[in-house]
Tab-separated table of C-alpha atoms and ligand atoms in Angstrom:
chain	number	residue	atom	x	y	z
A	1	MET	CA	-39.579	-18.836	34.147
A	2	ALA	CA	-37.755	-16.397	31.686
A	3	ASN	CA	-35.151	-18.001	29.692
A	4	VAL	CA	-32.157	-16.302	28.581
A	5	ASN	CA	-30.858	-16.069	24.855
A	6	GLU	CA	-28.035	-18.615	25.303
A	7	ASN	CA	-26.155	-17.508	22.443
A	8	PHE	CA	-24.554	-14.670	24.913
A	9	LEU	CA	-23.348	-17.659	26.930
A	10	LYS	CA	-20.761	-18.723	24.059
A	11	LEU	CA	-19.574	-14.940	23.827
A	12	GLN	CA	-15.283	-14.890	25.436
A	13	ASP	CA	-14.998	-12.325	27.706
A	14	SER	CA	-13.293	-9.666	26.041
A	15	TYR	CA	-10.384	-8.722	28.641
A	16	LEU	CA	-8.524	-7.077	26.279
A	17	PHE	CA	-8.882	-3.513	27.257
A	18	SER	CA	-9.461	-4.255	31.418
A	19	THR	CA	-6.522	-6.380	31.296
A	20	ILE	CA	-4.232	-3.302	30.040
A	21	ALA	CA	-5.318	-1.357	32.399
A	22	LYS	CA	-4.611	-3.942	35.063
A	23	LYS	CA	-1.375	-4.164	33.959
A	24	VAL	CA	-0.624	-0.416	33.339
A	25	ALA	CA	-2.025	0.810	36.821
A	26	LYS	CA	-0.124	-1.855	38.385
A	27	PHE	CA	3.331	-0.230	37.157
A	28	THR	CA	2.347	2.860	37.795
A	29	GLU	CA	1.705	1.755	41.523
A	30	GLU	CA	5.054	0.200	41.265
A	31	ASN	CA	6.455	2.681	39.386
A	32	PRO	CA	5.358	6.219	40.186
A	33	ASN	CA	8.090	8.417	38.920
A	34	LYS	CA	7.816	6.542	35.520
A	35	LYS	CA	5.360	8.800	32.801
A	36	VAL	CA	3.778	6.132	31.123
A	37	ILE	CA	2.335	7.107	27.370
A	38	LYS	CA	-0.734	5.221	26.220
A	39	LEU	CA	-0.819	4.518	22.104
A	40	GLY	CA	-3.211	1.886	22.822
A	41	ILE	CA	-6.717	3.533	22.793
A	42	GLY	CA	-8.688	3.850	19.199
A	43	ASP	CA	-10.525	7.359	20.570
A	44	VAL	CA	-9.735	10.734	19.561
A	45	THR	CA	-8.024	13.393	21.573
A	46	ARG	CA	-8.793	16.772	19.245
A	47	PRO	CA	-11.637	18.831	20.855
A	48	VAL	CA	-14.390	19.081	18.534
A	49	ILE	CA	-14.028	21.749	16.390
A	50	PRO	CA	-15.592	25.195	16.486
A	51	ALA	CA	-17.802	25.295	13.189
A	52	VAL	CA	-19.058	22.102	15.125
A	53	LEU	CA	-19.198	24.071	18.249
A	54	SER	CA	-21.574	26.944	17.335
A	55	ALA	CA	-23.621	24.822	15.005
A	56	MET	CA	-24.705	23.178	18.111
A	57	HIS	CA	-24.782	26.413	20.292
A	58	LYS	CA	-27.070	27.791	17.575
A	59	ALA	CA	-29.282	23.982	17.683
A	60	VAL	CA	-29.644	24.532	21.149
A	61	ASP	CA	-31.013	28.066	21.630
A	62	GLU	CA	-33.359	27.029	18.892
A	63	MET	CA	-34.697	24.551	20.924
A	64	GLY	CA	-35.379	27.156	23.636
A	65	THR	CA	-37.806	28.758	21.431
A	66	LYS	CA	-41.352	28.385	20.305
A	67	GLU	CA	-40.779	28.216	16.700
A	68	GLY	CA	-37.469	26.391	16.647
A	69	PHE	CA	-38.365	23.496	19.420
A	70	ARG	CA	-37.967	20.045	17.660
A	71	GLY	CA	-39.530	17.017	19.320
A	72	TYR	CA	-39.123	13.457	17.164
A	73	GLY	CA	-37.914	13.883	14.206
A	74	PRO	CA	-37.611	11.790	11.294
A	75	GLU	CA	-36.186	7.911	12.416
A	76	GLN	CA	-33.845	8.005	9.519
A	77	GLY	CA	-32.481	11.477	9.921
A	78	TYR	CA	-33.048	14.875	8.970
A	79	ASP	CA	-32.738	15.676	5.164
A	80	PHE	CA	-30.522	18.653	5.857
A	81	LEU	CA	-28.202	16.037	7.208
A	82	ARG	CA	-29.130	13.466	4.938
A	83	ASN	CA	-28.832	15.321	1.959
A	84	ALA	CA	-25.617	17.315	2.953
A	85	ILE	CA	-24.143	13.669	3.215
A	86	VAL	CA	-25.326	12.657	-0.515
A	87	GLU	CA	-23.817	16.220	-1.753
A	88	ASN	CA	-20.736	15.635	0.293
A	89	GLU	CA	-19.599	12.372	-0.006
A	90	TYR	CA	-21.723	10.393	-2.481
A	91	LYS	CA	-22.599	13.460	-5.065
A	92	ASN	CA	-21.096	11.235	-8.258
A	93	LEU	CA	-21.887	7.800	-7.211
A	94	GLY	CA	-25.700	7.959	-7.642
A	95	ILE	CA	-26.879	7.287	-3.935
A	96	GLU	CA	-29.901	9.133	-2.797
A	97	PRO	CA	-30.760	10.418	0.544
A	98	ASP	CA	-33.532	7.654	0.868
A	99	GLU	CA	-30.667	5.354	1.160
A	100	ILE	CA	-28.683	7.037	3.958
A	101	PHE	CA	-29.890	6.023	7.469
A	102	VAL	CA	-28.435	8.564	10.098
A	103	SER	CA	-27.849	6.735	13.648
A	104	ASP	CA	-25.733	7.484	16.617
A	105	GLY	CA	-22.436	5.353	15.784
A	106	ALA	CA	-21.374	2.853	13.454
A	107	LYS	CA	-20.971	0.717	16.322
A	108	CYS	CA	-24.852	0.331	16.772
A	109	ASP	CA	-25.201	-0.063	13.227
A	110	CYS	CA	-22.630	-2.910	12.361
A	111	GLY	CA	-24.034	-4.556	15.355
A	112	ASN	CA	-27.995	-3.675	14.411
A	113	ILE	CA	-27.963	-4.882	11.011
A	114	VAL	CA	-27.916	-8.722	11.740
A	115	ASP	CA	-31.630	-8.332	12.501
A	116	ILE	CA	-32.632	-7.905	9.130
A	117	PHE	CA	-30.261	-10.904	7.821
A	118	GLY	CA	-32.099	-14.524	8.185
A	119	MET	CA	-30.351	-16.751	10.913
A	120	GLU	CA	-29.156	-19.627	8.413
A	121	ASN	CA	-26.397	-17.378	6.581
A	122	LYS	CA	-23.280	-17.831	6.970
A	123	VAL	CA	-20.949	-14.917	7.547
A	124	ALA	CA	-17.292	-14.282	6.567
A	125	ILE	CA	-15.230	-11.796	8.557
A	126	THR	CA	-11.284	-11.118	8.416
A	127	ASP	CA	-9.106	-12.205	10.993
A	128	PRO	CA	-8.226	-10.281	13.009
A	129	VAL	CA	-11.389	-7.906	13.560
A	130	TYR	CA	-13.082	-5.465	14.920
A	131	PRO	CA	-15.040	-7.477	17.623
A	132	VAL	CA	-18.720	-6.636	17.396
A	133	TYR	CA	-18.990	-8.352	13.617
A	134	ILE	CA	-18.535	-11.416	15.190
A	135	ASP	CA	-19.988	-10.728	18.962
A	136	THR	CA	-23.197	-9.339	17.377
A	137	ASN	CA	-23.391	-12.857	15.291
A	138	VAL	CA	-23.003	-14.848	18.099
A	139	ILE	CA	-25.365	-13.345	20.035
A	140	SER	CA	-27.846	-13.668	17.417
A	141	GLY	CA	-26.848	-17.443	16.691
A	142	ARG	CA	-25.359	-17.394	13.551
A	143	SER	CA	-21.965	-19.082	15.163
A	144	GLY	CA	-21.647	-22.351	17.021
A	145	ASN	CA	-19.477	-22.138	20.027
A	146	PHE	CA	-16.056	-20.751	20.160
A	147	ASN	CA	-13.546	-23.573	19.887
A	148	GLU	CA	-10.796	-22.756	23.028
A	149	SER	CA	-8.106	-24.358	20.617
A	150	THR	CA	-7.916	-22.297	17.702
A	151	GLY	CA	-9.715	-19.363	19.180
A	152	THR	CA	-12.201	-19.089	16.667
A	153	TYR	CA	-16.350	-20.160	16.834
A	154	GLU	CA	-17.857	-22.379	15.005
A	155	ASN	CA	-19.771	-21.890	11.719
A	156	ILE	CA	-18.034	-18.533	11.122
A	157	VAL	CA	-15.467	-18.238	8.114
A	158	TYR	CA	-12.373	-16.464	9.189
A	159	LEU	CA	-10.139	-15.200	6.491
A	160	PRO	CA	-6.787	-14.390	7.858
A	161	VAL	CA	-5.014	-11.196	7.075
A	162	ASN	CA	-1.310	-11.207	7.677
A	163	SER	CA	2.124	-10.071	6.533
A	164	SER	CA	2.218	-13.462	3.845
A	165	ASN	CA	-1.139	-12.088	2.349
A	166	ASN	CA	-0.117	-8.254	2.499
A	167	PHE	CA	-3.419	-7.915	5.023
A	168	ILE	CA	-5.449	-8.842	1.504
A	169	PRO	CA	-8.178	-11.450	2.583
A	170	GLU	CA	-8.613	-14.377	0.296
A	171	LEU	CA	-11.961	-14.871	-0.998
A	172	PRO	CA	-14.103	-17.113	1.297
A	173	LYS	CA	-13.092	-20.748	-0.141
A	174	GLU	CA	-17.102	-21.818	0.662
A	175	ARG	CA	-19.900	-19.753	-0.306
A	176	VAL	CA	-21.217	-17.187	2.526
A	177	ASP	CA	-23.915	-15.003	2.640
A	178	MET	CA	-22.725	-12.354	5.007
A	179	ILE	CA	-18.869	-10.786	4.560
A	180	TYR	CA	-17.814	-7.921	6.823
A	181	LEU	CA	-15.228	-6.048	5.758
A	182	CYS	CA	-13.505	-3.052	7.383
A	183	PHE	CA	-11.340	-0.326	5.065
A	184	PRO	CA	-9.127	0.843	5.848
A	185	ASN	CA	-8.721	-1.683	8.574
A	186	ASN	CA	-8.817	-1.402	12.491
A	187	PRO	CA	-6.817	-2.988	13.685
A	188	THR	CA	-3.970	-3.268	11.067
A	189	GLY	CA	-3.969	-0.099	9.078
A	190	THR	CA	-3.719	-1.419	5.881
A	191	VAL	CA	-6.170	-1.113	2.820
A	192	LEU	CA	-7.676	-2.711	-0.225
A	193	ASN	CA	-7.168	-0.942	-3.068
A	194	LYS	CA	-10.025	-1.059	-6.129
A	195	GLU	CA	-9.180	-4.185	-7.800
A	196	GLU	CA	-8.648	-5.956	-4.689
A	197	LEU	CA	-12.148	-4.788	-3.360
A	198	LYS	CA	-13.942	-5.418	-6.971
A	199	LYS	CA	-12.846	-9.048	-6.326
A	200	PHE	CA	-15.224	-9.197	-3.330
A	201	VAL	CA	-17.750	-6.976	-5.155
A	202	ASP	CA	-17.708	-9.236	-7.775
A	203	TYR	CA	-17.597	-12.187	-5.518
A	204	ALA	CA	-20.302	-10.954	-3.621
A	205	ARG	CA	-22.349	-11.069	-7.396
A	206	LYS	CA	-22.010	-13.986	-8.879
A	207	ASN	CA	-23.175	-15.941	-4.998
A	208	ASN	CA	-25.780	-13.242	-4.013
A	209	SER	CA	-23.877	-12.474	-0.968
A	210	ILE	CA	-23.976	-8.862	0.909
A	211	ILE	CA	-20.783	-7.620	2.216
A	212	LEU	CA	-20.851	-5.185	4.748
A	213	PHE	CA	-18.047	-2.570	4.583
A	214	ASP	CA	-17.095	-0.882	7.645
A	215	SER	CA	-15.653	2.533	6.343
A	216	ALA	CA	-15.276	4.790	9.689
A	217	TYR	CA	-11.848	5.547	8.786
A	218	GLU	CA	-12.522	6.493	5.307
A	219	ALA	CA	-11.260	10.156	6.393
A	220	PHE	CA	-7.313	9.073	6.872
A	221	ILE	CA	-7.016	7.770	3.137
A	222	THR	CA	-4.287	9.535	1.636
A	223	GLU	CA	-3.350	7.282	-1.417
A	224	LYS	CA	-4.708	7.485	-4.798
A	225	ASP	CA	-6.149	4.302	-5.492
A	226	ILE	CA	-7.737	3.664	-2.308
A	227	PRO	CA	-11.836	3.723	-2.719
A	228	HIS	CA	-13.518	5.996	-0.379
A	229	SER	CA	-16.656	4.324	-0.446
A	230	ILE	CA	-17.396	1.091	-1.604
A	231	TYR	CA	-19.398	2.436	-3.991
A	232	GLU	CA	-17.069	3.434	-6.058
A	233	ILE	CA	-16.466	-0.359	-7.264
A	234	GLU	CA	-18.766	-1.181	-9.888
A	235	GLY	CA	-21.621	-3.461	-9.027
A	236	ALA	CA	-21.362	-2.888	-5.231
A	237	LYS	CA	-24.789	-0.951	-5.557
A	238	GLU	CA	-26.533	-4.425	-5.771
A	239	VAL	CA	-24.689	-6.192	-3.204
A	240	ALA	CA	-22.958	-3.875	-0.347
A	241	ILE	CA	-24.088	-2.056	2.874
A	242	GLU	CA	-21.927	0.835	3.815
A	243	PHE	CA	-21.089	1.850	7.600
A	244	LYS	CA	-19.387	5.520	7.740
A	245	SER	CA	-19.011	7.577	11.194
A	246	PHE	CA	-18.250	11.052	12.440
A	247	SER	CA	-16.732	9.730	15.173
A	248	LYS	CA	-12.776	9.283	14.149
A	249	THR	CA	-13.435	11.872	10.855
A	250	ALA	CA	-14.823	14.811	12.586
A	251	GLY	CA	-13.898	14.116	16.704
A	252	PHE	CA	-17.638	12.589	17.424
A	253	THR	CA	-16.945	9.892	19.546
A	254	GLY	CA	-18.129	11.454	22.582
A	255	VAL	CA	-21.347	13.828	20.346
A	256	ARG	CA	-22.565	10.617	18.559
A	257	CYS	CA	-23.056	10.595	14.763
A	258	ALA	CA	-22.928	8.118	12.008
A	259	TYR	CA	-24.625	6.768	9.325
A	260	THR	CA	-25.699	3.634	6.927
A	261	VAL	CA	-26.170	3.712	3.409
A	262	ILE	CA	-28.334	0.883	1.761
A	263	PRO	CA	-28.871	1.708	-1.751
A	264	LYS	CA	-32.445	0.578	-3.078
A	265	THR	CA	-30.934	-1.780	-5.624
A	266	VAL	CA	-29.373	-4.272	-2.776
A	267	TYR	CA	-31.970	-7.376	-2.254
A	268	GLY	CA	-31.783	-10.116	0.456
A	269	TYR	CA	-34.084	-13.458	-0.493
A	270	THR	CA	-36.740	-15.256	1.117
A	271	LYS	CA	-36.276	-18.907	1.447
A	272	ALA	CA	-38.771	-19.539	-0.771
A	273	GLY	CA	-36.618	-17.489	-3.262
A	274	GLU	CA	-37.933	-14.149	-3.082
A	275	LYS	CA	-36.725	-10.965	-3.757
A	276	VAL	CA	-36.347	-8.451	-0.414
A	277	SER	CA	-35.199	-4.957	-0.520
A	278	LEU	CA	-32.851	-4.460	2.579
A	279	ASN	CA	-33.209	-0.905	2.073
A	280	LYS	CA	-37.157	-1.258	2.847
A	281	LEU	CA	-36.425	-3.888	5.929
A	282	TRP	CA	-33.509	-1.757	7.730
A	283	ASN	CA	-36.022	1.265	7.168
A	284	ARG	CA	-38.720	-0.877	9.117
A	285	ARG	CA	-36.163	-1.666	11.373
A	286	THR	CA	-35.144	1.749	12.417
A	287	THR	CA	-38.643	3.222	12.470
A	288	THR	CA	-39.481	-0.138	14.781
A	289	LYS	CA	-36.623	0.534	17.111
A	290	PHE	CA	-35.228	3.859	16.538
A	291	ASN	CA	-36.332	7.324	17.493
A	292	GLY	CA	-33.501	8.927	15.720
A	293	VAL	CA	-30.402	11.153	16.545
A	294	SER	CA	-30.827	14.741	18.529
A	295	TYR	CA	-31.714	17.516	16.132
A	296	VAL	CA	-28.654	19.311	17.774
A	297	VAL	CA	-26.316	16.682	17.366
A	298	GLN	CA	-27.332	16.565	13.546
A	299	ARG	CA	-27.124	20.173	13.036
A	300	ALA	CA	-23.680	19.262	14.908
A	301	ALA	CA	-22.524	16.886	11.976
A	302	GLU	CA	-24.528	18.926	9.536
A	303	ALA	CA	-21.935	22.019	10.161
A	304	ILE	CA	-18.536	19.332	9.149
A	305	TYR	CA	-19.541	20.138	5.430
A	306	THR	CA	-19.548	23.857	5.600
A	307	ASP	CA	-16.393	25.595	3.999
A	308	GLU	CA	-15.308	26.225	7.536
A	309	GLY	CA	-15.995	23.049	9.051
A	310	LYS	CA	-14.163	21.294	6.159
A	311	LYS	CA	-10.845	22.970	7.018
A	312	GLN	CA	-10.932	22.569	10.564
A	313	ILE	CA	-11.483	18.693	10.271
A	314	LYS	CA	-8.444	18.759	7.571
A	315	GLU	CA	-6.620	20.156	10.258
A	316	ASN	CA	-7.697	17.915	12.789
A	317	ILE	CA	-6.680	14.389	10.789
A	318	GLU	CA	-3.328	15.485	9.426
A	319	TYR	CA	-2.666	16.461	13.140
A	320	TYR	CA	-3.234	12.813	13.305
A	321	GLN	CA	-1.588	11.643	10.620
A	322	GLU	CA	1.726	13.498	11.150
A	323	ASN	CA	1.305	11.163	14.032
A	324	ALA	CA	0.905	8.154	12.327
A	325	ARG	CA	4.205	8.997	10.217
A	326	VAL	CA	6.170	9.782	13.407
A	327	ILE	CA	5.227	6.492	14.670
A	328	LYS	CA	5.749	4.805	11.600
A	329	GLU	CA	9.160	6.095	10.300
A	330	GLY	CA	10.403	6.096	13.819
A	331	LEU	CA	9.256	2.186	14.210
A	332	GLN	CA	11.037	1.231	10.563
A	333	GLU	CA	14.134	3.751	12.014
A	334	ALA	CA	14.881	1.295	14.700
A	335	GLY	CA	14.361	-1.890	12.611
A	336	PHE	CA	10.730	-3.210	13.182
A	337	THR	CA	8.848	-4.022	10.608
A	338	VAL	CA	5.311	-2.005	10.450
A	339	TYR	CA	2.126	-1.924	8.551
A	340	GLY	CA	-0.730	0.561	7.878
A	341	GLY	CA	-0.655	4.120	9.343
A	342	VAL	CA	-0.196	5.266	5.747
A	343	ASN	CA	-4.487	5.221	4.881
A	344	ALA	CA	-5.054	4.669	8.637
A	345	PRO	CA	-4.580	6.321	12.006
A	346	TYR	CA	-3.661	2.380	12.953
A	347	ILE	CA	0.757	1.356	12.664
A	348	TRP	CA	0.430	-2.398	12.950
A	349	LEU	CA	3.903	-3.796	14.693
A	350	LYS	CA	5.387	-7.206	13.514
A	351	ILE	CA	7.062	-8.656	16.803
A	352	PRO	CA	10.174	-9.328	17.223
A	353	SER	CA	10.280	-13.333	16.048
A	354	GLY	CA	9.570	-16.077	19.084
A	355	MET	CA	7.548	-13.548	21.220
A	356	LYS	CA	3.729	-13.625	21.809
A	357	SER	CA	2.152	-10.166	21.415
A	358	TRP	CA	1.309	-10.228	25.319
A	359	GLU	CA	4.862	-10.580	26.126
A	360	PHE	CA	5.721	-7.137	23.890
A	361	PHE	CA	3.514	-5.424	25.931
A	362	ASP	CA	4.944	-6.740	29.108
A	363	MET	CA	8.655	-5.526	27.818
A	364	LEU	CA	7.410	-2.675	25.895
A	365	LEU	CA	5.361	-0.956	29.083
A	366	ASN	CA	8.315	-2.426	31.455
A	367	GLU	CA	11.535	-1.088	29.204
A	368	ALA	CA	10.164	2.239	27.343
A	369	ASN	CA	6.677	2.651	29.512
A	370	VAL	CA	4.810	3.116	26.293
A	371	VAL	CA	1.136	1.002	25.851
A	372	GLY	CA	-0.209	-0.430	22.755
A	373	THR	CA	-2.351	-2.731	22.259
A	374	PRO	CA	-1.689	-6.754	21.645
A	375	GLY	CA	-2.765	-8.156	18.330
A	376	SER	CA	-3.878	-11.293	19.522
A	377	GLY	CA	-6.294	-9.558	21.144
A	378	PHE	CA	-8.278	-9.222	17.775
A	379	GLY	CA	-8.196	-12.947	16.729
A	380	PRO	CA	-5.795	-15.278	16.127
A	381	SER	CA	-4.416	-14.106	13.339
A	382	GLY	CA	-3.170	-10.859	15.032
A	383	GLU	CA	-1.056	-13.097	17.269
A	384	GLY	CA	2.779	-12.058	16.963
A	385	TYR	CA	1.593	-8.090	15.980
A	386	PHE	CA	0.969	-5.324	18.036
A	387	ARG	CA	-1.008	-2.498	17.766
A	388	LEU	CA	-0.356	1.723	17.681
A	389	THR	CA	-2.104	4.755	17.493
A	390	ALA	CA	-2.234	8.015	15.982
A	391	PHE	CA	-4.939	9.665	18.076
A	392	GLY	CA	-2.444	10.946	20.940
A	393	ASP	CA	-1.189	14.151	21.624
A	394	LYS	CA	1.569	15.405	18.998
A	395	GLU	CA	4.767	15.576	22.484
A	396	ASN	CA	3.684	12.470	23.692
A	397	THR	CA	3.720	10.348	20.676
A	398	LYS	CA	7.247	11.805	19.534
A	399	GLU	CA	8.049	10.990	23.306
A	400	ALA	CA	6.936	7.573	22.892
A	401	VAL	CA	8.336	6.884	19.818
A	402	GLU	CA	11.929	7.910	20.862
A	403	ARG	CA	11.621	5.397	23.596
A	404	VAL	CA	10.426	2.721	21.350
A	405	VAL	CA	13.415	3.337	18.941
A	406	LYS	CA	15.758	3.014	21.833
A	407	PHE	CA	14.283	-0.117	22.972
A	408	GLY	CA	14.335	-1.664	19.438
A	409	LYS	CA	17.629	-0.490	18.987
A	410	THR	CA	18.735	-2.789	22.410
A	411	LEU	CA	16.371	-5.574	20.882
A	412	ALA	CA	18.905	-5.261	17.459
A	413	LYS	CA	21.958	-5.186	19.487
A	414	HIS	CA	20.416	-8.804	21.181
A	415	ASN	CA	19.458	-9.783	17.329
A	416	LYS	CA	16.024	-9.895	18.128
A	417	ILE	CA	14.957	-7.778	15.442
B	1	PLP	C1	-14.132	-0.404	12.803
B	1	PLP	C2	-14.914	0.509	13.427
B	1	PLP	N1	-16.269	0.419	13.249
B	1	PLP	C3	-17.072	1.356	14.042
B	1	PLP	C4	-16.386	1.845	14.784
B	1	PLP	C5	-17.281	2.730	16.301
B	1	PLP	O1	-17.836	3.737	15.518
B	1	PLP	P1	-19.013	4.919	16.194
B	1	PLP	O2	-18.057	5.550	17.329
B	1	PLP	O3	-19.758	5.326	15.021
B	1	PLP	O4	-20.061	3.575	17.298
B	1	PLP	C6	-15.222	1.603	15.133
B	1	PLP	C7	-14.738	2.209	16.759
B	1	PLP	O5	-13.434	2.458	17.243
B	1	PLP	C8	-14.667	1.265	14.955
B	1	PLP	O6	-13.153	1.237	15.059
């Protein structure tokens, strides 16, 4: 008899996006003449940039020649890409190419990283949260059961972020070993400045904890004092692992390429208290379970760092940033309180008092024919909030905002906002 990993049975089914899809399908069926605009999904819509496309074509052609053909590549990524990442992302931060591990996605990396950590570790996450951090710790057995009444897993430390703490998580009140931080944040679109992030780095150094820093939305940062990498913070190279992705930066959600940075100065401990290099463990895990990202895709990623590539990517990011601005300013004009949207493609809207996230979803769909994501789907502290994304088409985004503004004005008339 083969037993199953019963931790999977503790997982809560995520009905979030399937429930949204069902509600939208029903609405569309009942209202075939209404144009529904979706500002709910976190996927990009701009096509792959020409610089990347031509690098891919070239690499594909190389693969068809005797001299250019490549079989298995290095599991950690080709030197040409690891060097380009160091040169362009970490030039003055002292990160070296063998501290970069190229992968097929930050989602997999954030999930797989749990392999190298002990089961007894206490894990902290911010709430609301990108669900991968929590679910992968549940699967690997670091949580207790799900508590229906609180909406949280036992044995996981939740760090709520909401308008009362200005979306800045407090340091854990109890000692934790692993802390997941995602900034710019999905879903709230908020950021930590250097001083705020330093508090976490100092906490981790004091407590021998590790920070797992997801920086998938770094390219959207516009303000000055916001760190683009956790390694800008003094001491972070002793305690932090950084996850980065080309998905949102360069429209690679379908192409698939990302990387994880583990400085050689980051250590975990055995139960006997011996220091173990996490870079070495991750390298071992990677060479055992992964055979590398395809040559064609790594050449595509490299092309992002050419002058042409940088220029084209900037245009795409600016396109989404402009959408974020239009959404944010439109909603504010309509009287809503909104967060995020300045250093991130996500706008986090405070729902008019007394209303739940799903009620607001239904109302917005019915009255404005606009789809967003209920904040409660990202954790208990997301209740009362709603996420809109800037990844849509410019014209549709404008139209959606006009409709939401109109809807907001009717709510305001009834003193609901
Ligand atoms: C916070 C965060 N990290 C990671 C990812 C996934 O990145 P990738 O496409 O590289 O797997 C996402 C995708 O939405 C995300 O929101």
